Tab-separated table of C-alpha atoms in Angstrom:
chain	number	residue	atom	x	y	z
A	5	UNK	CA	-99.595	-74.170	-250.861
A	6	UNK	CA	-100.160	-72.871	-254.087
A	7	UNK	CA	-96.867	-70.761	-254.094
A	8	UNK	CA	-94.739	-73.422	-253.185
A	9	UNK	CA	-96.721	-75.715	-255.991
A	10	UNK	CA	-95.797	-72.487	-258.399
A	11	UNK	CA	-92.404	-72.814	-257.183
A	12	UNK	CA	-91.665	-76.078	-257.705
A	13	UNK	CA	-93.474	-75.461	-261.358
A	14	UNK	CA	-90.976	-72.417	-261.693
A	15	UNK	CA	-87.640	-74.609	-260.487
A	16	UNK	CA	-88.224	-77.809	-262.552
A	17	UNK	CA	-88.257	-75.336	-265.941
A	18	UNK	CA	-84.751	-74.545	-264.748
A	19	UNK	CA	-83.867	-77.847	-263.843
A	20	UNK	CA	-81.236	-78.987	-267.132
A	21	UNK	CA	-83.286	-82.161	-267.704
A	22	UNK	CA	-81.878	-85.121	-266.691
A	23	UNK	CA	-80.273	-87.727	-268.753
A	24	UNK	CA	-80.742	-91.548	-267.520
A	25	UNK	CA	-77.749	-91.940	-265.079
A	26	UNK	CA	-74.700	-93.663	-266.646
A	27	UNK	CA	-74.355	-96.402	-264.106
A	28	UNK	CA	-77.200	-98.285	-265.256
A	29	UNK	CA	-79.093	-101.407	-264.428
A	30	UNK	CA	-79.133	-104.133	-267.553
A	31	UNK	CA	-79.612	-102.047	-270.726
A	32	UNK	CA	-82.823	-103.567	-271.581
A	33	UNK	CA	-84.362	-101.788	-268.727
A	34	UNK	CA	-81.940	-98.825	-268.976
A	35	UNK	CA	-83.883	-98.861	-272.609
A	36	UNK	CA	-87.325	-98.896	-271.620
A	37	UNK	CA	-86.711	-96.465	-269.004
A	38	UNK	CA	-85.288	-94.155	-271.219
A	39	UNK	CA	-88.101	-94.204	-273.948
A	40	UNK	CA	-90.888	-93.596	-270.682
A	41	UNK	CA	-88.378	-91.068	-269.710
A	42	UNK	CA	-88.976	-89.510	-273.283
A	43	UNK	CA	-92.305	-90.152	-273.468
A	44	UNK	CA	-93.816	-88.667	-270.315
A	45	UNK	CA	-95.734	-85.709	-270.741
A	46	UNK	CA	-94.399	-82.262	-268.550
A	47	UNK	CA	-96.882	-82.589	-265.816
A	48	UNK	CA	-94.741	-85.850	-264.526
A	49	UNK	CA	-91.465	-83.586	-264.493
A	50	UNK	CA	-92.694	-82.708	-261.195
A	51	UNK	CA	-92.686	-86.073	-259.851
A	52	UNK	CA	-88.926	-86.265	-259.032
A	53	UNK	CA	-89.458	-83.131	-257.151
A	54	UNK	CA	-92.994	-83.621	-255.246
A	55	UNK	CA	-92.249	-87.359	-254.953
A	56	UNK	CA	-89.044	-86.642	-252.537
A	57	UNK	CA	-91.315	-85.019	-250.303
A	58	UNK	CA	-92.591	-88.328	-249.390
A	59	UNK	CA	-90.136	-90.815	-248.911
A	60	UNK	CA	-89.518	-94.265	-249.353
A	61	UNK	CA	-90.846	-96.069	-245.808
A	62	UNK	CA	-88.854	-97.488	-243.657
A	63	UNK	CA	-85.479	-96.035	-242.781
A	64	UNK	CA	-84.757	-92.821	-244.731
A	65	UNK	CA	-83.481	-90.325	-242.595
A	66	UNK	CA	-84.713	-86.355	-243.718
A	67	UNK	CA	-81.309	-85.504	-243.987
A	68	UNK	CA	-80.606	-88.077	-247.303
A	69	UNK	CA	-82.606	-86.543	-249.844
A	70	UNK	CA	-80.980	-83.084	-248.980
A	71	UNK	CA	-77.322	-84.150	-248.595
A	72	UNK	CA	-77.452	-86.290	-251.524
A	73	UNK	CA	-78.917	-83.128	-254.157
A	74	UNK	CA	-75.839	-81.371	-252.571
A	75	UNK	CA	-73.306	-83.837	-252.827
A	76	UNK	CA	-74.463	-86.023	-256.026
A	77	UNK	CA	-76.320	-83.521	-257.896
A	78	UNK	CA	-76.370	-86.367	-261.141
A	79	UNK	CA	-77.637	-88.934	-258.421
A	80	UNK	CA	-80.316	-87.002	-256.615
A	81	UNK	CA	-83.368	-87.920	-258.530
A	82	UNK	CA	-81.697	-91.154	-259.524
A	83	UNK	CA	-83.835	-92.832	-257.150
A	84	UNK	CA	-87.169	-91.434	-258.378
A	85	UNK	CA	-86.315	-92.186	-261.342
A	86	UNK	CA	-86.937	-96.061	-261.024
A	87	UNK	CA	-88.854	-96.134	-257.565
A	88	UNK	CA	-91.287	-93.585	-257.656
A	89	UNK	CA	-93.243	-95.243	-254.432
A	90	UNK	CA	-92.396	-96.558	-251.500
A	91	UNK	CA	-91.758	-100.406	-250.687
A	92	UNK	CA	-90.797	-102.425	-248.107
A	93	UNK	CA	-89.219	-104.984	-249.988
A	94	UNK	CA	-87.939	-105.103	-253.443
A	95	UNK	CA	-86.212	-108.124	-255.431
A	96	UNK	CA	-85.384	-107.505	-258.339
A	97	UNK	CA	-85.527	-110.365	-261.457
A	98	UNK	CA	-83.488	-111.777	-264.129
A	99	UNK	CA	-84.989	-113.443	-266.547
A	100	UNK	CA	-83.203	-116.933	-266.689
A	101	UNK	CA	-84.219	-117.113	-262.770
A	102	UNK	CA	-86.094	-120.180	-261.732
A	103	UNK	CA	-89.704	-119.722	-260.330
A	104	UNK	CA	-88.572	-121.350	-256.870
A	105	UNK	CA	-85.695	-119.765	-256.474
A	106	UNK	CA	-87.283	-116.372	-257.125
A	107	UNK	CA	-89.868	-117.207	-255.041
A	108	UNK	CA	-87.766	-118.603	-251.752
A	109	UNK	CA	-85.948	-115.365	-252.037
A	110	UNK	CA	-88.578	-113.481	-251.990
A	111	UNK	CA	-89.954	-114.573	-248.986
A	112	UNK	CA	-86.446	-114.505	-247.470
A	113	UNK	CA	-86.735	-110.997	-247.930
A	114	UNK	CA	-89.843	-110.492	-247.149
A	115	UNK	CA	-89.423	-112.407	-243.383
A	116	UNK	CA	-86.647	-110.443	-242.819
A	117	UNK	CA	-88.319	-107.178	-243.686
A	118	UNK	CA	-91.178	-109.077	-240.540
A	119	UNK	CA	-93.924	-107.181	-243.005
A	120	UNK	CA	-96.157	-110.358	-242.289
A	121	UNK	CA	-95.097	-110.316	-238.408
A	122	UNK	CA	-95.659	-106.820	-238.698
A	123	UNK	CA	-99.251	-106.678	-240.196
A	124	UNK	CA	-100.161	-110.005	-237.851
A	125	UNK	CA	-99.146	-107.579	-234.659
A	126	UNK	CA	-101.037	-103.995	-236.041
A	127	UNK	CA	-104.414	-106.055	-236.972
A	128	UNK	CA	-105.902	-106.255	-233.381
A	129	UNK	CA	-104.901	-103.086	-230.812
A	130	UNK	CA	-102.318	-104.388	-228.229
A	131	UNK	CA	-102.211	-102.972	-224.855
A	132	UNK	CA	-99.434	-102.108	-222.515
A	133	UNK	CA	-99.555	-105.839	-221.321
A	134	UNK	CA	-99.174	-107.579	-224.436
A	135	UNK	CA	-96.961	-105.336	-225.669
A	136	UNK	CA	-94.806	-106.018	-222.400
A	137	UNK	CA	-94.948	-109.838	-223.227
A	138	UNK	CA	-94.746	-109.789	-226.371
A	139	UNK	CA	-91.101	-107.616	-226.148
A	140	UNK	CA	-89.664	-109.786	-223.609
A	141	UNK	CA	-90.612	-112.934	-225.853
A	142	UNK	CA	-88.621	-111.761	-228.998
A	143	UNK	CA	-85.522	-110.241	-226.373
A	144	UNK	CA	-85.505	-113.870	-225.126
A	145	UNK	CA	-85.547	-115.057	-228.320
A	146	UNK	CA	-82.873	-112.971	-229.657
A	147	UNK	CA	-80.747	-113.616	-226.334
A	148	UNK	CA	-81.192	-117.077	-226.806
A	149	UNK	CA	-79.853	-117.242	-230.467
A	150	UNK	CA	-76.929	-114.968	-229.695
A	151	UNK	CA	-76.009	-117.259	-226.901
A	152	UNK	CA	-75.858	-120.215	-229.073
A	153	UNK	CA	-74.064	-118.280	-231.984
A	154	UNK	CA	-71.614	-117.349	-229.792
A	155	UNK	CA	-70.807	-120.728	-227.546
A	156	UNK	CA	-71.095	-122.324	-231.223
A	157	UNK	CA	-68.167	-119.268	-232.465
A	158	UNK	CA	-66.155	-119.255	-229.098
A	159	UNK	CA	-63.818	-121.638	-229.967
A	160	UNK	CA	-63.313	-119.656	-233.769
A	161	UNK	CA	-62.067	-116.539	-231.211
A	162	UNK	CA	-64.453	-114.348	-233.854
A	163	UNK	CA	-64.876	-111.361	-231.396
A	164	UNK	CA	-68.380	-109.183	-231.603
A	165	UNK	CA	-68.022	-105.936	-232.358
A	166	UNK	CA	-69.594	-103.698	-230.211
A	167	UNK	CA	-73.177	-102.299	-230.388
A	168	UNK	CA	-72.228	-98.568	-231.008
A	169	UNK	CA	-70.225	-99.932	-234.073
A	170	UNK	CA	-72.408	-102.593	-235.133
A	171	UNK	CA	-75.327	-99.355	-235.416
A	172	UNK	CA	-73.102	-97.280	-237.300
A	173	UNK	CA	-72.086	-100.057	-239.579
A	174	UNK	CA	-75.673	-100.353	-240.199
A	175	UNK	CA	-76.879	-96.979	-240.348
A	176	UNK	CA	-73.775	-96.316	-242.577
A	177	UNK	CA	-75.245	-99.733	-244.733
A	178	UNK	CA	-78.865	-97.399	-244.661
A	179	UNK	CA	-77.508	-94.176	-246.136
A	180	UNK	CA	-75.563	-95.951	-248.777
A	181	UNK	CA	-78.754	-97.913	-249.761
A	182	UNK	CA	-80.593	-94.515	-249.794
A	183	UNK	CA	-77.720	-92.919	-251.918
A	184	UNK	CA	-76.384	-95.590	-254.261
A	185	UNK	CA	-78.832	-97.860	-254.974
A	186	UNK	CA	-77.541	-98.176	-258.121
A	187	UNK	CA	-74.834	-99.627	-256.665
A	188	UNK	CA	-76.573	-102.016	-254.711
A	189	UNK	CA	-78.545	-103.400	-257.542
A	190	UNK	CA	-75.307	-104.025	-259.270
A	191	UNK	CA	-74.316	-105.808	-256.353
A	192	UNK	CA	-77.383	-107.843	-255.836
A	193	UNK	CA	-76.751	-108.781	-259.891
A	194	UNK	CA	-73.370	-109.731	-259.626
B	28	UNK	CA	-114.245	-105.358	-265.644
B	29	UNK	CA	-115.539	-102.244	-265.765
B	30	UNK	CA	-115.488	-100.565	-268.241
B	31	UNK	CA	-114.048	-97.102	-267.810
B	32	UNK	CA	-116.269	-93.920	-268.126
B	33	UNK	CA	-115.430	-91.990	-271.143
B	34	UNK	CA	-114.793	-88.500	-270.870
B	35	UNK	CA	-115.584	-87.568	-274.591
B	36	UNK	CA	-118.136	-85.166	-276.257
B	37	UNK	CA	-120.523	-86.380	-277.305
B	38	UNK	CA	-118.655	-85.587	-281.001
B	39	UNK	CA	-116.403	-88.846	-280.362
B	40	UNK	CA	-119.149	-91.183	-279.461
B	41	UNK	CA	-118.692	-93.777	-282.309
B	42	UNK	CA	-114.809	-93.502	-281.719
B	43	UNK	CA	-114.349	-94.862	-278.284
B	44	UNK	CA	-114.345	-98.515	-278.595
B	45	UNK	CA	-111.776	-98.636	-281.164
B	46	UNK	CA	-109.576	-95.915	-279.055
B	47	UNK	CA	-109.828	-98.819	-276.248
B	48	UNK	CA	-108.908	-101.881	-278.280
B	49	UNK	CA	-105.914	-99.742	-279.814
B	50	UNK	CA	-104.215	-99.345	-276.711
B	51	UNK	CA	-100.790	-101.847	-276.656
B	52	UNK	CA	-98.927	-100.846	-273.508
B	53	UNK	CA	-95.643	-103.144	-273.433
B	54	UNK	CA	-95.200	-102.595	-270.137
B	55	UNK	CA	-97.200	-102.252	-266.855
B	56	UNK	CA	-97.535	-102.864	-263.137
B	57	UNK	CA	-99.330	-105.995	-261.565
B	58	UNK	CA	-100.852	-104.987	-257.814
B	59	UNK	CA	-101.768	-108.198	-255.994
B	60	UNK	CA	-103.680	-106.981	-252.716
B	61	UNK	CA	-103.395	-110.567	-250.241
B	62	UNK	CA	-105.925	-109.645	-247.677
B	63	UNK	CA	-106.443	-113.035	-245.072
B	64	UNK	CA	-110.296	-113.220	-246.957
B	65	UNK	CA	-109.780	-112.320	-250.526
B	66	UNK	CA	-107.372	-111.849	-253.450
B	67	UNK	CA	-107.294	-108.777	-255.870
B	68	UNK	CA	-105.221	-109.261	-259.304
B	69	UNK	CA	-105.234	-105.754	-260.699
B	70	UNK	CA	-103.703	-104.512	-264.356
B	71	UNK	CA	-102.640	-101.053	-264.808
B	72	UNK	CA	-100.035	-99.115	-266.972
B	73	UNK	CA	-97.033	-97.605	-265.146
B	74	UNK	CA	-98.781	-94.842	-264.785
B	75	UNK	CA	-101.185	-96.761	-263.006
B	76	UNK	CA	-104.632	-96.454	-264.558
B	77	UNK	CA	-106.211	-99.809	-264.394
B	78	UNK	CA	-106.835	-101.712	-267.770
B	79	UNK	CA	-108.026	-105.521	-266.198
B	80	UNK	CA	-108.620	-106.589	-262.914
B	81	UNK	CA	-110.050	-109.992	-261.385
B	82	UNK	CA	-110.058	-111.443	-257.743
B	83	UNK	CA	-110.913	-114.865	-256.370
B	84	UNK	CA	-114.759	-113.917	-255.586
B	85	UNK	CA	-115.323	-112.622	-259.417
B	86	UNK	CA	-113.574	-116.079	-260.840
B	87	UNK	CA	-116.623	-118.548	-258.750
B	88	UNK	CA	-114.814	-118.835	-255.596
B	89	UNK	CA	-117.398	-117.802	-252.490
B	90	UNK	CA	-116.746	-117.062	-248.911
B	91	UNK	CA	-113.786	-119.053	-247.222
B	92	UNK	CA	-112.393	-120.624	-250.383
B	93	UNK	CA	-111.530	-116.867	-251.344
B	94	UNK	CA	-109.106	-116.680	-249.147
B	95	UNK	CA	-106.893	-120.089	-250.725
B	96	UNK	CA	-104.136	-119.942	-252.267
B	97	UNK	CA	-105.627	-121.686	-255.090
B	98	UNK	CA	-108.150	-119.225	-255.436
B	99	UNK	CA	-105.457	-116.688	-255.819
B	100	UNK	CA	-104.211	-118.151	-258.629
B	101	UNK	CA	-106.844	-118.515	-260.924
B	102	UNK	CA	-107.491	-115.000	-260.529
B	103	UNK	CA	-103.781	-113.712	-261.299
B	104	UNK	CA	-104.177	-116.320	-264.155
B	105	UNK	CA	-107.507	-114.439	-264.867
B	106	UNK	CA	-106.439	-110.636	-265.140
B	107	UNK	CA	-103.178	-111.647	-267.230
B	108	UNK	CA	-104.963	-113.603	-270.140
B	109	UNK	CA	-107.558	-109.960	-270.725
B	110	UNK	CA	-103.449	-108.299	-270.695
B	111	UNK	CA	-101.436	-111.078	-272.967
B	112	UNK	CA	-103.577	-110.098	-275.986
B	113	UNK	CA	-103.050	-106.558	-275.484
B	114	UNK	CA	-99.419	-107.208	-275.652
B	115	UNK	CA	-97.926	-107.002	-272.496
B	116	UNK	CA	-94.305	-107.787	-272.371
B	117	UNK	CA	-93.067	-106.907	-269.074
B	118	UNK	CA	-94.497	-106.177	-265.674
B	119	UNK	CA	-93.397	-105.447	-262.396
B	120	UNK	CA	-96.042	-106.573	-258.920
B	121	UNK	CA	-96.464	-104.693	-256.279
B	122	UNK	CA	-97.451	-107.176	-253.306
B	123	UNK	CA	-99.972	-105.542	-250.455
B	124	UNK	CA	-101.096	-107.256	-247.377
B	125	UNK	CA	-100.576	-110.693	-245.753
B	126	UNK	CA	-102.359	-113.395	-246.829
B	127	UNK	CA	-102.133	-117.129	-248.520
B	128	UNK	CA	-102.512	-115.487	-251.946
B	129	UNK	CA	-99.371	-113.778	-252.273
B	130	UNK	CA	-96.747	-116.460	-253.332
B	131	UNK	CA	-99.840	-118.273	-255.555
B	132	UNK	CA	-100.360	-115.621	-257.423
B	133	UNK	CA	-96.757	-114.481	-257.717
B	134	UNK	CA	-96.357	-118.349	-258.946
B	135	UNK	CA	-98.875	-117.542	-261.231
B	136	UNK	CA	-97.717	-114.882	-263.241
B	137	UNK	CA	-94.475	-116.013	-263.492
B	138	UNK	CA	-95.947	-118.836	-264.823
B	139	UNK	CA	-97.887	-116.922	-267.200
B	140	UNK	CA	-94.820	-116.499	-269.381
B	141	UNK	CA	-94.977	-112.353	-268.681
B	142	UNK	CA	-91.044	-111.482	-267.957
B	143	UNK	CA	-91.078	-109.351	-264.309
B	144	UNK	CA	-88.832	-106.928	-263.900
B	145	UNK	CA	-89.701	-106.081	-260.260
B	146	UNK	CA	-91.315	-107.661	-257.195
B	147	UNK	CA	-91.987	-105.334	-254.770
B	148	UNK	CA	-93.949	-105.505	-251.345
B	149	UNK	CA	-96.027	-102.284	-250.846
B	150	UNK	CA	-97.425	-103.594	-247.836
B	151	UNK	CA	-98.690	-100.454	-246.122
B	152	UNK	CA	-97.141	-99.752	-242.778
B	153	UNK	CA	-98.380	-97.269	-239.832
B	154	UNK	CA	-95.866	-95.233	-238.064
B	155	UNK	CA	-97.850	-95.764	-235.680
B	156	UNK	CA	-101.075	-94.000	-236.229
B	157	UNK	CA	-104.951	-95.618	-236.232
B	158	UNK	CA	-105.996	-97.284	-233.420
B	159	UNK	CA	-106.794	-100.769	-234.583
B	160	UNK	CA	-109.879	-102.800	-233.795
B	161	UNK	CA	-110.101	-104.500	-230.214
B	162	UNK	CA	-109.164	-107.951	-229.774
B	163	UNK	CA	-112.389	-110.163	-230.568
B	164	UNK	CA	-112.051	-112.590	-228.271
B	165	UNK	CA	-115.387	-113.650	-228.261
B	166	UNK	CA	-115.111	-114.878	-232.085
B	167	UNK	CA	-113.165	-118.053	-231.853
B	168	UNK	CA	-115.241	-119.058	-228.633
B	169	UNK	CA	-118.397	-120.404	-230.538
């Protein structure tokens, strides 16, 4: 434990330090977050490093962290940078954005992260039964929805992609989240 | 509320008041922890050392009325007025838990004229580990 905290010591000396990546979210925060970059004392250097170890929660695979220091050297800490724990859900505000509207989309991300479905389900234990009824009630409900996209769609001819693609589309959707978020924020800006 | 224990000699005892008033941080991070029974407002830098915190049973509110959304708000409105004076420009809230007090109190800092930067939802999740409580059925029967 303690050589591998020495390490880590020993590898972030070597580590070039890092310049704020170029494609950055609006410059006022590109500015603050380069002044705390300049600011923070040595012992958070190790953060990008140790903070990796534990990852953001809900779908990184153990594979992105690795394959995106090999590939993206300039974008491998990019993350840590600005998210240094993990969330669930994260909207991110501009400043001319009305309180309602922030707020509605908040909690359209939030109830389609389920965190509050979630935490209602994991406060009281739920045995083998429950669980059995309470799976069965959100299949039905998903059948149910599907059924009336799709009679609703039929006459459009929109055809559904398959399952195996429809999981690689999202998993594919996942990795790029993990590895350009950057991106993503641009995205969600524009 | 508390105020923090000072780790000084006893050299720098006259010192530490004015070391705490001098403190401007421009920036920090809002936790709001929604449980169903209560609502924590708490103040820290980024860093994440606290400077204010408030909740809805420290601003009057006692037993079920902590739990309101109402409640929640006077007690976001609560920590941010210690923070305004200390000249906090921007913020970002980390949401935790379920609970009514979660969209009061984000309602209430934005209303509080601090500009956010992020909202996030920490909401801790188990993969799957402790073995909640039992169901209590007997609660609701009385």
């Amino acid at each position: 434990m303690a050589a591998s905290s020495f390490l880590c010591n020993f590898l972030s000396f070597l580590l070039p330090t890092k310049p704020p990546p170029t494609k950055n979210p609006p410059p006022q925060l590109s500015a603050t977050s380069s002044t705390q970059h300049q600011t923070r004392k040595f012992g958070d250097r190790l953060v990008p490093l140790v903070a990796q170890e534990g990852q953001p929660s809900s779908t990184s695979s153990s594979l992105s962290t690795e394959l995106s220091s090999v590939i993206f050297p300039s974008l491998a800490y990019a993350n840590t940078l600005f998210f240094k724990s993990a969330y669930n859900v994260q909207v991110i505000v501009d400043d001319n954005e009305h309180e309602e509207r922030l707020l509605n989309r908040f909690r359209r991300e939030v109830m389609r992260a389920g965190v509050i479905q979630e935490c209602k389900r994991r406060k009281f234990f739920e045995n083998k039964q429950d669980e059995k009824k309470r799976k069965t009630r959100e299949a039905a409900k998903r059948n149910r929805r599907r059924c009336a996209h799709s009679s609703q769609d039929s006459h459009r001819k929109t055809s559904r992609i398959p399952w195996q693609t429809r999981r690689k589309k999202r998993i594919i959707g996942i990795y790029l989240k993990e590895i350009f978020p950057i991106e993503r924020i641009l995205l969600n800006l524009l | 509320m508390a105020k923090p224990i000072p780790r000084t000699s006893s050299r720098r005892n006259g010192r530490i008041s004015s070391r705490k008033n001098a403190r401007r941080i421009p920036k920090g991070v809002i936790h709001v922890q929604a449980s169903f029974n209560n609502t924590i407002v708490t103040v820290t830098d980024v860093r994440g050392r606290v400077i204010s915190w408030s909740s809805a049973g420290t601003c009057g509110f006692k037993g079920t009325r902590r739990g309101t959304p109402f409640a929640a708000q006077t007690a976001a409105g609560n920590a941010i007025r210690t923070v305004a004076d200390q000249g906090m420009q921007r913020a970002e809230v980390m949401i935790k838990g379920p609970g009514l007090g979660r969209d009061a109190a984000l309602r209430a800092i934005r209303r509080s004229g601090i500009l956010l930067s992020f909202i996030r939802d920490v909401t801790p999740m188990p993969h799957n580990g402790c073995r909640p409580p039992k169901k209590d059925v007997c609660k609701n029967k009385h």
